[in-house]
Amino acid sequence: MTETTEPLLAVKQLSVRYGGIQALSSINLAVLPGEVVALIGANGAGKSTTLRAISRLIDVADGSIIYDGADITRARPHQIVRAGIAHSPEGRRILARQTVQDNLRLGAYTRRDRKQIAADMDAQYGLFPRLAERRKQIAGTLSGGEQQMLAIARALMSRPRLLLLDEPSLGLAPLITAEIFTIIDNLHAEGVTILLVEQNARLALAHADRGYVLEAGSITFSGPASALIDDERVRQAYLG
Amino acid sequence: MRGGALVAPPDRQAGVDFSQILQNILNGLSIGSVYAIFALGYTLVFSILGIINFAHGAVFTLGAYFTYALTGQRFGFNGLLSNTALPVALPFIVAMLGGATLAGLVSVLVERVAFRPLRQRNADRLLSVVSSLGVAVILVNLIQYLVGAESYSYPSNPFGLSKPAINFGSVERPIPVRSIQIVIFAVALVILLLLTLAINRTMLGKALQAVAEDLTTARLLGINTKRLIVLTFFVSGFLAGLAGTLVGASQSITGPYFGITFGLKGLGVIVLGGLGNVSGAVLGGFVIGLAEAFVPPQFVQYKEAVAFAILFLILLIRPQGLLGRTQVQKV
Ligand SMILES: Nc1ncnc2c1ncn2[C@@H]1O[C@H](COP(=O)(O)OP(=O)(O)OP(=O)(O)O)[C@@H](O)[C@H]1O
Ligand SMILES: [Mg+2]
């Protein structure tokens, strides 16, 4: 990454309120093309809120969100997906009543290139063989790990340039978590830009280029992932 | 055929015999298919928003009046539009589709006025009961203000059928079924088939199922949920308007309150089938239609009660309705 690279995503002075509660206070963060950036912090720090603001599920009180040079602060959620941002949300939110296959197909809802969509579905099944075996299964009957894989695969079906991942390791056994993070590494190597929210800070920083620490709605530390891992204050607060 | 005669006149001569039963079944299927179309409109909106649109019956009524106007017939002696007629006289089928389209547009307007403002404020869903009932009252009063309270009839034999009735039996044991009921049944079947295919086989249908299951997820998939909700209200109103015209063609438009009993019965139908369930609405429509068709002629004035008696009995056994799940799903 050189200094001259324009960020793919720039969040500037972003504030979000839920009614009277200030969830984010003037946060700044940037994600460069091809980077994996980790956003870490305690419960309730505002990590999911940041992702929800970027994908426009909640309204922004103040500040702006610039994606690929365009201001998307007031865009509608479906326009965000079309612009190339995919969000695998907290709690996975797969469509429990539809099949694995239909979930994936709906991930490509904004696309019209049928042949490429079919090829991409096969690519997802290659990436997640467990899903391939279960393509006709009703998604609600998948295990937690399989649902997480489906949530990521579904997000990838829109061919995003920026992938927002909210707690991909939540509730998963270590083995499955490792599997998921291997896939994140592979996506990184392929050049997909990722903003990764995790409570498991050590894991997230180990797989990221840079990191931000969010505390009670404000960013308190940021820097290269390796520097954050070595930082005494971050170690004490988040790495145990 | 005289008023109230969606069901063919009963065979006077015999008691219960096979041909009578067959005739009842055919009549029941015909009226049941109209209930099904009407109830589908309710159920589509319910499955997407989890609310009941109490203005649905009023849209049914409007659809019937729109069709009447589009056929170029003159309105009566009362109301603002007394003694006026449109300068065009469309063929009945075209007028029917036009009437249904206009009803669909009114339904979109109902969404704008009665539902969207509440949704955007995250208001309690119960409030939309009040707001949609309010819109229903306004629409009914508006009709009365414009065209009075009298009843209107479409041109006789609106579909241009060559025979008023078709005999499904033999010459000795006739089982006459009115041709218009067969047309109604056919129209309803086509609609049901198209809708089922659209919901289960198209991307739009899958997107609709996604909206029904989880609005947030639907947004994250890139679905324009606002537009889909508008589309759902349009289709719902279209179906209501179509049902209104079909019932009007079979009997007559009985006045501004035309859709009220029908609307209540439609509610019964969707509760019976399982709220928000597409196949449930269809099944519920046929169950109620058939049950009514078997009401003996001497009790015909209690026909309306039959639907609700059945509803009551079935819900005692299956509180979730016949196919009780609460969302749009595979048929
Ligand atoms: N819909 C809401 N209404 C009111 N307050 C909310 C809402 N959603 C989140 N909050 C509040 O905003 C703050 C930030 O929440 P957020 O979900 O972003 O935290 P988080 O960092 O993702 O936490 P976790 O690690 O537990 O997922 C919390 O104090 C939370 O209680
Ligand atoms: Mg969170």
XYZ file of C-alpha atoms and ligand atoms in Angstrom:
603
model
C 0.000 0.000 0.000
C 1.437 3.344 -0.970
C 0.280 6.651 0.461
C -1.121 7.741 -2.868
C -3.737 4.954 -3.021
C -7.264 6.312 -2.730
C -9.239 4.489 -0.027
C -12.037 2.248 -1.282
C -14.005 3.210 1.800
C -13.621 6.354 3.883
C -15.784 6.993 6.929
C -15.494 10.607 8.027
C -16.656 12.095 11.336
C -19.446 9.530 11.432
C -21.995 9.832 14.226
C -24.984 7.552 14.766
C -27.715 7.829 17.365
C -30.403 5.377 18.409
C -33.072 7.693 19.756
C -31.231 9.437 22.576
C -28.317 6.994 22.716
C -25.136 8.090 20.975
C -23.782 4.857 19.474
C -20.955 6.386 17.377
C -19.273 9.742 17.954
C -17.358 11.203 15.033
C -15.420 8.146 14.013
C -12.949 8.148 11.137
C -11.734 5.078 9.361
C -10.497 4.111 5.929
C -10.062 0.885 4.036
C -7.649 0.770 1.101
C -8.280 -1.452 -1.926
C -7.175 -5.027 -1.226
C -6.792 -4.512 2.504
C -8.239 -6.570 5.323
C -9.032 -4.151 8.142
C -10.108 -5.378 11.576
C -12.516 -3.404 13.738
C -12.283 -4.641 17.299
C -13.819 -3.623 20.604
C -15.888 -4.769 23.560
C -19.593 -5.595 23.553
C -21.663 -2.551 22.763
C -18.704 -0.523 21.490
C -20.495 0.201 18.206
C -18.847 -2.235 15.799
C -22.047 -3.587 14.267
C -23.475 -0.096 14.210
C -20.547 1.008 12.040
C -21.220 -1.752 9.524
C -24.967 -1.070 9.569
C -24.337 2.589 8.850
C -22.081 1.708 5.908
C -24.663 -0.608 4.373
C -27.287 2.057 5.109
C -29.504 -0.094 7.312
C -29.535 2.761 9.827
C -29.510 6.484 9.360
C -26.422 8.579 9.845
C -26.768 11.513 12.244
C -23.653 13.297 11.128
C -20.565 12.873 8.984
C -20.155 11.085 5.679
C -19.383 7.749 4.093
C -17.401 7.807 0.867
C -17.151 4.650 -1.203
C -15.066 4.499 -4.341
C -15.024 8.292 -4.467
C -18.812 8.642 -4.236
C -20.790 9.925 -1.261
C -23.126 7.140 -0.149
C -24.183 8.691 3.153
C -27.806 9.013 2.013
C -28.030 6.076 -0.395
C -30.660 3.354 -0.028
C -29.550 -0.144 1.050
C -30.190 -1.829 -2.304
C -28.070 0.814 -4.029
C -25.201 -0.046 -1.706
C -25.263 -3.654 -2.861
C -25.317 -2.556 -6.483
C -22.362 -0.289 -5.803
C -20.353 -3.339 -4.756
C -20.602 -3.596 -0.953
C -21.779 -6.855 0.597
C -22.577 -7.217 4.278
C -22.609 -10.529 6.104
C -24.462 -9.364 9.195
C -24.318 -10.135 12.879
C -26.394 -13.232 13.596
C -25.953 -14.375 9.954
C -29.561 -13.694 8.968
C -29.731 -16.415 6.378
C -33.177 -17.046 4.922
C -34.086 -19.974 7.142
C -37.063 -21.094 5.074
C -35.355 -21.147 1.711
C -32.873 -23.699 0.417
C -29.109 -23.212 0.486
C -29.246 -22.846 -3.274
C -31.959 -20.173 -3.182
C -30.056 -18.253 -0.513
C -27.020 -18.187 -2.774
C -29.065 -17.288 -5.821
C -30.644 -14.386 -3.945
C -27.156 -13.228 -3.017
C -26.798 -12.457 -6.718
C -30.168 -10.677 -6.853
C -28.636 -7.474 -8.188
C -26.877 -9.260 -11.052
C -28.264 -10.157 -14.457
C -25.417 -12.254 -15.936
C -27.047 -15.692 -15.600
C -24.111 -17.739 -16.850
C -21.647 -16.014 -14.575
C -24.019 -16.405 -11.642
C -24.183 -20.159 -12.220
C -20.402 -20.287 -12.433
C -20.087 -18.281 -9.220
C -22.472 -20.619 -7.409
C -20.200 -23.493 -8.365
C -17.225 -21.469 -7.187
C -18.887 -21.011 -3.784
C -19.565 -24.730 -3.582
C -15.879 -25.284 -4.316
C -14.937 -22.882 -1.554
C -17.466 -24.362 0.889
C -17.818 -28.089 0.114
C -20.165 -28.494 3.098
C -22.654 -26.246 1.332
C -22.320 -28.180 -1.905
C -23.499 -31.352 -0.181
C -26.486 -29.471 1.198
C -27.592 -27.319 -1.701
C -31.218 -28.553 -1.568
C -31.400 -28.409 2.219
C -33.596 -25.813 3.943
C -31.101 -23.297 5.305
C -32.721 -23.130 8.738
C -31.659 -26.720 9.352
C -27.954 -26.045 8.769
C -25.567 -26.108 11.719
C -24.259 -22.803 13.075
C -20.953 -23.159 11.248
C -22.681 -24.055 8.009
C -24.996 -21.078 8.373
C -21.986 -18.806 8.812
C -20.429 -20.272 5.668
C -23.698 -19.693 3.839
C -23.831 -16.082 5.041
C -20.335 -15.439 3.697
C -20.927 -17.323 0.457
C -24.175 -15.446 -0.071
C -22.411 -12.127 0.433
C -19.772 -13.148 -2.108
C -22.473 -13.946 -4.679
C -22.973 -10.241 -5.311
C -19.317 -10.074 -6.424
C -18.488 -7.372 -3.912
C -15.450 -5.162 -4.055
C -15.881 -4.537 -0.344
C -16.978 -7.260 2.053
C -18.276 -6.353 5.504
C -18.042 -9.313 7.892
C -19.671 -9.077 11.315
C -18.346 -11.610 13.841
C -17.805 -14.554 11.523
C -16.407 -16.622 14.416
C -19.320 -16.063 16.796
C -20.465 -19.289 18.425
C -18.294 -21.535 16.285
C -16.004 -24.353 17.401
C -12.266 -23.571 16.980
C -11.942 -25.940 14.050
C -14.755 -24.293 12.095
C -13.459 -20.841 13.018
C -10.075 -21.797 11.586
C -11.802 -22.984 8.421
C -13.622 -19.662 8.073
C -10.447 -17.653 8.601
C -8.605 -19.716 6.022
C -11.295 -18.667 3.597
C -10.891 -15.033 4.647
C -7.153 -15.355 3.948
C -7.901 -16.802 0.532
C -10.266 -13.951 -0.296
C -7.581 -11.526 0.871
C -5.097 -13.168 -1.464
C -7.589 -12.863 -4.317
C -7.712 -9.124 -3.689
C -11.153 -8.785 -2.044
C -11.240 -5.818 0.316
C -12.600 -6.734 3.745
C -13.734 -4.825 6.804
C -13.799 -7.416 9.567
C -15.609 -6.964 12.873
C -14.563 -9.360 15.611
C -14.699 -9.712 19.351
C -11.892 -12.203 19.122
C -9.310 -9.451 18.682
C -6.265 -11.674 18.550
C -7.719 -13.765 15.766
C -8.880 -10.741 13.802
C -5.553 -8.914 14.028
C -3.678 -12.059 13.069
C -5.511 -12.079 9.750
C -5.695 -8.325 9.078
C -3.371 -5.707 7.576
C -4.534 -2.922 9.846
C -6.861 -2.495 12.763
C -9.058 0.010 14.595
C -10.100 -0.220 18.225
C -13.558 1.058 19.058
C -14.434 1.999 22.635
C -17.883 3.273 23.570
C -18.498 4.755 20.132
C -15.071 6.328 19.606
C -11.924 5.064 17.926
C -9.135 4.944 20.483
C -6.326 3.129 18.666
C -5.503 2.388 15.087
C -2.527 1.175 13.149
C -0.944 -1.820 11.452
C -2.261 -5.061 12.893
C 1.182 -6.146 14.070
C 1.653 -2.849 15.932
C -1.711 -3.215 17.658
C -0.870 -6.749 18.745
C 2.350 -5.406 20.296
C 0.764 -2.305 21.845
C 0.735 -2.661 25.627
C -2.586 -0.881 26.163
C -4.355 -2.866 23.445
C -2.863 -6.071 24.824
C -4.150 -5.332 28.289
C -7.627 -4.360 27.232
C -8.345 -6.762 24.388
C -5.770 -9.491 24.095
C -5.843 -10.668 27.729
C -80.731 -14.879 -12.573
C -81.917 -12.971 -9.578
C -80.013 -11.374 -6.719
C -77.910 -13.396 -4.323
C -77.599 -16.084 -6.911
C -73.900 -16.778 -7.060
C -75.103 -20.282 -6.385
C -77.326 -21.740 -9.041
C -80.992 -22.160 -8.142
C -81.358 -25.413 -6.284
C -82.898 -28.361 -7.942
C -86.420 -28.177 -6.563
C -87.698 -31.596 -7.409
C -85.581 -34.060 -5.480
C -84.134 -34.355 -1.992
C -80.485 -35.234 -1.703
C -79.303 -37.055 -4.739
C -76.094 -37.455 -6.576
C -76.727 -34.833 -9.235
C -77.618 -32.315 -6.538
C -74.319 -33.014 -4.802
C -72.371 -32.637 -8.011
C -74.115 -29.375 -8.745
C -73.322 -28.105 -5.273
C -69.680 -29.026 -5.723
C -69.460 -27.165 -9.030
C -71.162 -24.135 -7.547
C -68.942 -24.290 -4.483
C -65.790 -24.432 -6.572
C -66.912 -21.421 -8.541
C -67.677 -19.140 -5.597
C -64.750 -20.633 -3.685
C -62.375 -19.599 -6.445
C -63.519 -15.983 -6.067
C -63.011 -16.172 -2.314
C -59.559 -17.548 -3.025
C -58.610 -14.672 -5.341
C -59.874 -12.133 -2.861
C -58.207 -13.795 0.127
C -54.905 -14.027 -1.729
C -54.797 -10.257 -1.790
C -55.191 -10.139 1.966
C -52.641 -12.830 2.514
C -49.951 -11.358 0.273
C -49.952 -8.141 2.252
C -50.108 -9.978 5.544
C -47.189 -12.220 4.735
C -44.999 -9.271 3.802
C -45.903 -6.757 6.463
C -47.568 -8.861 9.145
C -50.631 -6.632 9.017
C -54.177 -6.976 7.747
C -55.352 -4.417 5.272
C -58.901 -3.666 6.352
C -59.433 -1.515 3.273
C -59.217 -4.613 1.074
C -63.016 -5.037 1.001
C -63.476 -1.417 -0.044
C -60.989 -1.907 -2.888
C -63.048 -4.940 -3.973
C -66.104 -2.692 -4.118
C -64.266 0.005 -6.045
C -63.031 -2.524 -8.591
C -66.609 -3.489 -9.369
C -67.616 0.171 -9.834
C -64.567 0.935 -11.979
C -65.471 -1.911 -14.299
C -69.048 -0.664 -14.436
C -67.857 2.808 -15.401
C -65.423 1.495 -18.008
C -68.159 -0.427 -19.799
C -69.646 2.992 -20.489
C -72.837 2.451 -18.515
C -74.616 5.352 -16.946
C -74.704 6.010 -13.188
C -78.074 6.454 -11.444
C -79.998 9.383 -10.054
C -78.062 10.047 -6.877
C -74.612 11.323 -6.149
C -72.253 13.728 -7.776
C -71.865 11.596 -10.898
C -75.591 11.043 -11.338
C -76.670 10.347 -14.856
C -73.150 10.543 -16.243
C -71.259 7.937 -18.205
C -67.765 7.645 -19.592
C -67.573 8.518 -23.286
C -65.956 5.128 -23.930
C -67.629 1.742 -23.754
C -64.971 -0.913 -23.405
C -65.681 -4.581 -24.017
C -66.413 -6.244 -20.703
C -63.173 -8.227 -20.392
C -61.085 -5.140 -21.111
C -63.164 -3.140 -18.648
C -62.689 -5.856 -16.045
C -58.900 -5.760 -16.406
C -58.987 -1.968 -16.421
C -61.144 -1.950 -13.294
C -58.780 -4.344 -11.560
C -55.799 -2.178 -12.548
C -57.463 0.935 -11.153
C -58.283 -0.981 -7.965
C -54.619 -1.942 -7.779
C -53.629 1.718 -8.009
C -56.067 2.623 -5.246
C -54.499 -0.113 -3.133
C -51.074 1.436 -3.723
C -52.530 4.720 -2.540
C -53.914 2.983 0.547
C -50.399 1.766 1.329
C -49.082 5.301 1.014
C -51.717 6.818 3.244
C -52.518 4.136 5.806
C -49.420 1.988 6.119
C -46.189 3.627 5.030
C -46.254 6.581 7.444
C -46.789 4.211 10.363
C -44.087 1.828 9.160
C -41.577 4.641 8.835
C -42.257 5.668 12.414
C -41.981 2.061 13.613
C -45.485 2.444 15.009
C -47.340 -0.414 16.619
C -48.913 -2.693 14.030
C -52.279 -2.402 15.727
C -52.406 1.231 14.645
C -52.560 0.147 11.023
C -55.825 -1.641 11.844
C -57.277 1.724 12.736
C -55.757 3.573 9.807
C -56.821 0.996 7.217
C -60.327 0.789 8.682
C -60.437 4.567 8.459
C -59.472 4.457 4.800
C -62.140 1.803 4.201
C -64.828 4.055 5.706
C -63.629 6.991 3.605
C -63.697 4.950 0.401
C -67.189 3.607 1.074
C -68.493 7.100 1.818
C -66.778 8.462 -1.244
C -68.549 5.894 -3.402
C -71.870 6.848 -1.883
C -71.128 10.522 -2.409
C -70.219 9.967 -6.055
C -72.737 7.414 -7.283
C -75.310 6.994 -4.532
C -76.340 3.894 -2.645
C -78.326 2.148 -5.350
C -77.316 -1.141 -6.877
C -75.880 -1.472 -10.358
C -75.829 -4.350 -12.799
C -73.413 -5.067 -15.596
C -74.798 -5.616 -19.081
C -76.536 -8.960 -19.077
C -74.355 -11.804 -20.236
C -71.174 -9.707 -19.890
C -68.822 -12.380 -21.168
C -70.950 -12.953 -24.271
C -71.590 -16.587 -23.445
C -73.684 -18.476 -25.972
C -75.581 -20.462 -23.341
C -76.695 -19.232 -19.914
C -76.095 -22.640 -18.376
C -74.365 -25.879 -19.204
C -75.830 -29.228 -18.315
C -73.319 -31.504 -16.621
C -75.875 -34.271 -16.226
C -78.150 -36.049 -18.640
C -81.427 -34.921 -20.147
C -83.414 -36.849 -17.527
C -81.237 -35.791 -14.605
C -79.961 -32.330 -15.488
C -77.131 -30.755 -13.500
C -77.244 -27.202 -14.751
C -74.381 -24.900 -13.867
C -74.465 -21.280 -14.934
C -71.922 -20.587 -17.635
C -70.718 -17.460 -15.904
C -69.674 -19.538 -12.947
C -67.536 -21.662 -15.188
C -65.921 -18.518 -16.592
C -65.298 -17.282 -13.059
C -63.762 -20.597 -12.106
C -61.521 -20.559 -15.175
C -60.373 -16.978 -14.585
C -59.652 -17.785 -10.955
C -57.667 -20.902 -11.821
C -55.534 -18.998 -14.314
C -54.829 -16.282 -11.732
C -53.989 -18.795 -9.030
C -51.686 -20.693 -11.349
C -49.868 -17.560 -12.505
C -49.450 -16.302 -8.976
C -48.178 -19.625 -7.677
C -45.660 -19.804 -10.498
C -44.602 -16.214 -9.933
C -44.020 -16.746 -6.227
C -42.191 -20.032 -6.492
C -40.400 -19.928 -9.815
C -39.250 -16.370 -10.421
C -36.511 -14.286 -8.832
C -39.141 -11.700 -8.011
C -41.116 -14.339 -6.134
C -38.053 -15.472 -4.230
C -37.306 -11.862 -3.396
C -40.874 -11.524 -2.145
C -40.359 -14.551 0.078
C -37.160 -12.964 1.350
C -38.997 -9.738 2.203
C -41.664 -11.793 3.966
C -39.074 -13.624 6.019
C -36.742 -10.798 6.992
C -36.900 -7.235 5.743
C -33.341 -6.472 6.841
C -31.909 -9.475 5.056
C -33.867 -8.557 1.960
C -32.261 -5.113 2.019
C -28.799 -6.623 2.418
C -29.450 -8.759 -0.651
C -29.970 -5.618 -2.689
C -33.731 -5.970 -2.937
C -35.576 -2.689 -3.308
C -37.989 -3.502 -0.516
C -40.040 -0.339 -0.829
C -40.783 -1.049 -4.471
C -41.655 -4.657 -3.710
C -44.107 -3.579 -1.023
C -45.771 -1.206 -3.497
C -45.939 -4.006 -6.059
C -47.501 -6.324 -3.483
C -50.205 -3.790 -2.699
C -50.850 -3.339 -6.404
C -51.268 -7.064 -7.013
C -53.386 -7.354 -3.888
C -55.687 -4.539 -5.026
C -55.801 -5.951 -8.563
C -57.011 -9.284 -7.184
C -59.585 -7.552 -4.988
C -60.877 -5.512 -7.935
C -61.061 -8.605 -10.114
C -62.987 -10.477 -7.433
C -65.352 -7.515 -7.080
C -66.080 -7.513 -10.789
C -66.587 -11.277 -10.916
C -69.064 -11.207 -8.034
C -70.763 -8.174 -9.580
C -71.085 -10.034 -12.869
C -72.598 -13.030 -11.158
C -75.178 -11.071 -9.159
C -75.013 -7.260 -9.128
C -73.179 -4.476 -7.342
C -75.362 -4.066 -4.297
C -74.156 -0.616 -3.274
C -71.199 0.991 -1.501
C -71.223 -1.708 1.178
C -70.914 -4.418 -1.455
C -67.489 -5.501 -0.199
C -68.114 -5.441 3.537
C -69.558 -8.920 4.060
C -67.220 -10.196 1.443
C -64.292 -8.588 3.218
C -65.222 -10.186 6.514
C -65.598 -13.546 4.863
C -62.239 -13.086 3.165
C -60.713 -12.569 6.583
C -62.325 -15.795 7.669
C -60.852 -17.513 4.641
C -57.272 -16.498 5.370
C -57.529 -17.287 9.065
C -58.989 -20.641 8.134
C -56.209 -21.401 5.672
C -53.456 -20.118 7.959
C -52.552 -16.442 8.040
C -50.117 -15.393 5.360
C -50.115 -18.769 3.676
C -50.735 -18.584 -0.077
C -51.967 -22.138 -0.530
C -53.919 -21.754 2.701
C -55.854 -18.822 1.256
C -56.734 -20.901 -1.782
C -57.729 -23.937 0.254
C -59.702 -21.783 2.712
C -61.558 -20.141 -0.189
C -62.649 -23.469 -1.594
C -63.632 -24.878 1.808
C -65.891 -21.909 2.548
C -67.277 -21.822 -0.998
C -68.136 -25.509 -0.908
C -69.634 -25.289 2.568
C -71.919 -22.478 1.469
C -72.969 -24.362 -1.609
C -74.236 -27.186 0.583
C -76.457 -24.962 2.693
C -79.997 -26.302 2.058
C -82.245 -23.875 0.193
C -84.584 -23.387 3.156
C -81.668 -21.997 5.214
C -80.214 -19.814 2.496
C -80.687 -16.645 4.558
C -78.188 -18.044 7.073
C -75.577 -18.697 4.424
C -73.249 -15.989 5.639
C -73.178 -17.534 9.096
C -72.021 -20.855 7.708
C -68.608 -19.534 6.777
C -67.994 -18.335 10.288
C -69.413 -21.442 11.942
C -66.948 -23.520 9.953
C -64.147 -21.151 10.763
C -64.982 -21.413 14.448
C -65.079 -25.211 14.404
C -61.851 -25.635 12.476
C -59.976 -23.144 14.608
C -61.041 -25.058 17.710
C -59.113 -27.998 16.332
C -56.325 -26.185 14.496
C -55.802 -22.696 15.938
C -53.037 -22.022 13.427
C -55.395 -22.652 10.498
C -55.457 -25.512 8.015
C -51.971 -24.950 6.610
C -50.899 -22.771 9.491
C -47.527 -21.219 9.033
C -47.276 -17.518 8.994
C -45.510 -16.490 5.828
C -45.412 -16.763 2.076
C -43.924 -20.112 1.320
C -43.699 -22.809 -1.283
C -47.084 -23.901 -2.512
N -31.697 -0.762 17.590
C -31.079 -0.187 18.643
N -31.762 0.638 19.462
C -31.160 1.222 20.520
N -29.869 1.038 20.837
C -29.146 0.222 20.071
C -29.712 -0.442 18.929
N -28.746 -1.194 18.360
C -27.645 -1.017 19.103
N -27.868 -0.166 20.114
C -26.871 0.295 21.122
O -25.791 0.857 20.439
C -24.555 0.478 21.039
C -23.664 -0.181 20.010
O -24.241 -1.400 19.584
P -23.542 -2.359 18.537
O -24.495 -3.441 18.193
O -23.002 -1.558 17.436
O -22.344 -2.944 19.399
P -21.241 -4.002 18.995
O -19.936 -3.338 19.136
O -21.542 -4.613 17.697
O -21.411 -5.062 20.178
P -21.331 -6.677 20.151
O -19.910 -7.033 20.190
O -22.037 -7.065 21.416
O -22.033 -7.137 18.938
C -24.943 -0.438 22.187
O -24.910 0.325 23.369
C -26.340 -0.879 21.886
O -27.067 -1.098 23.068
Mg -22.116 -6.449 17.105
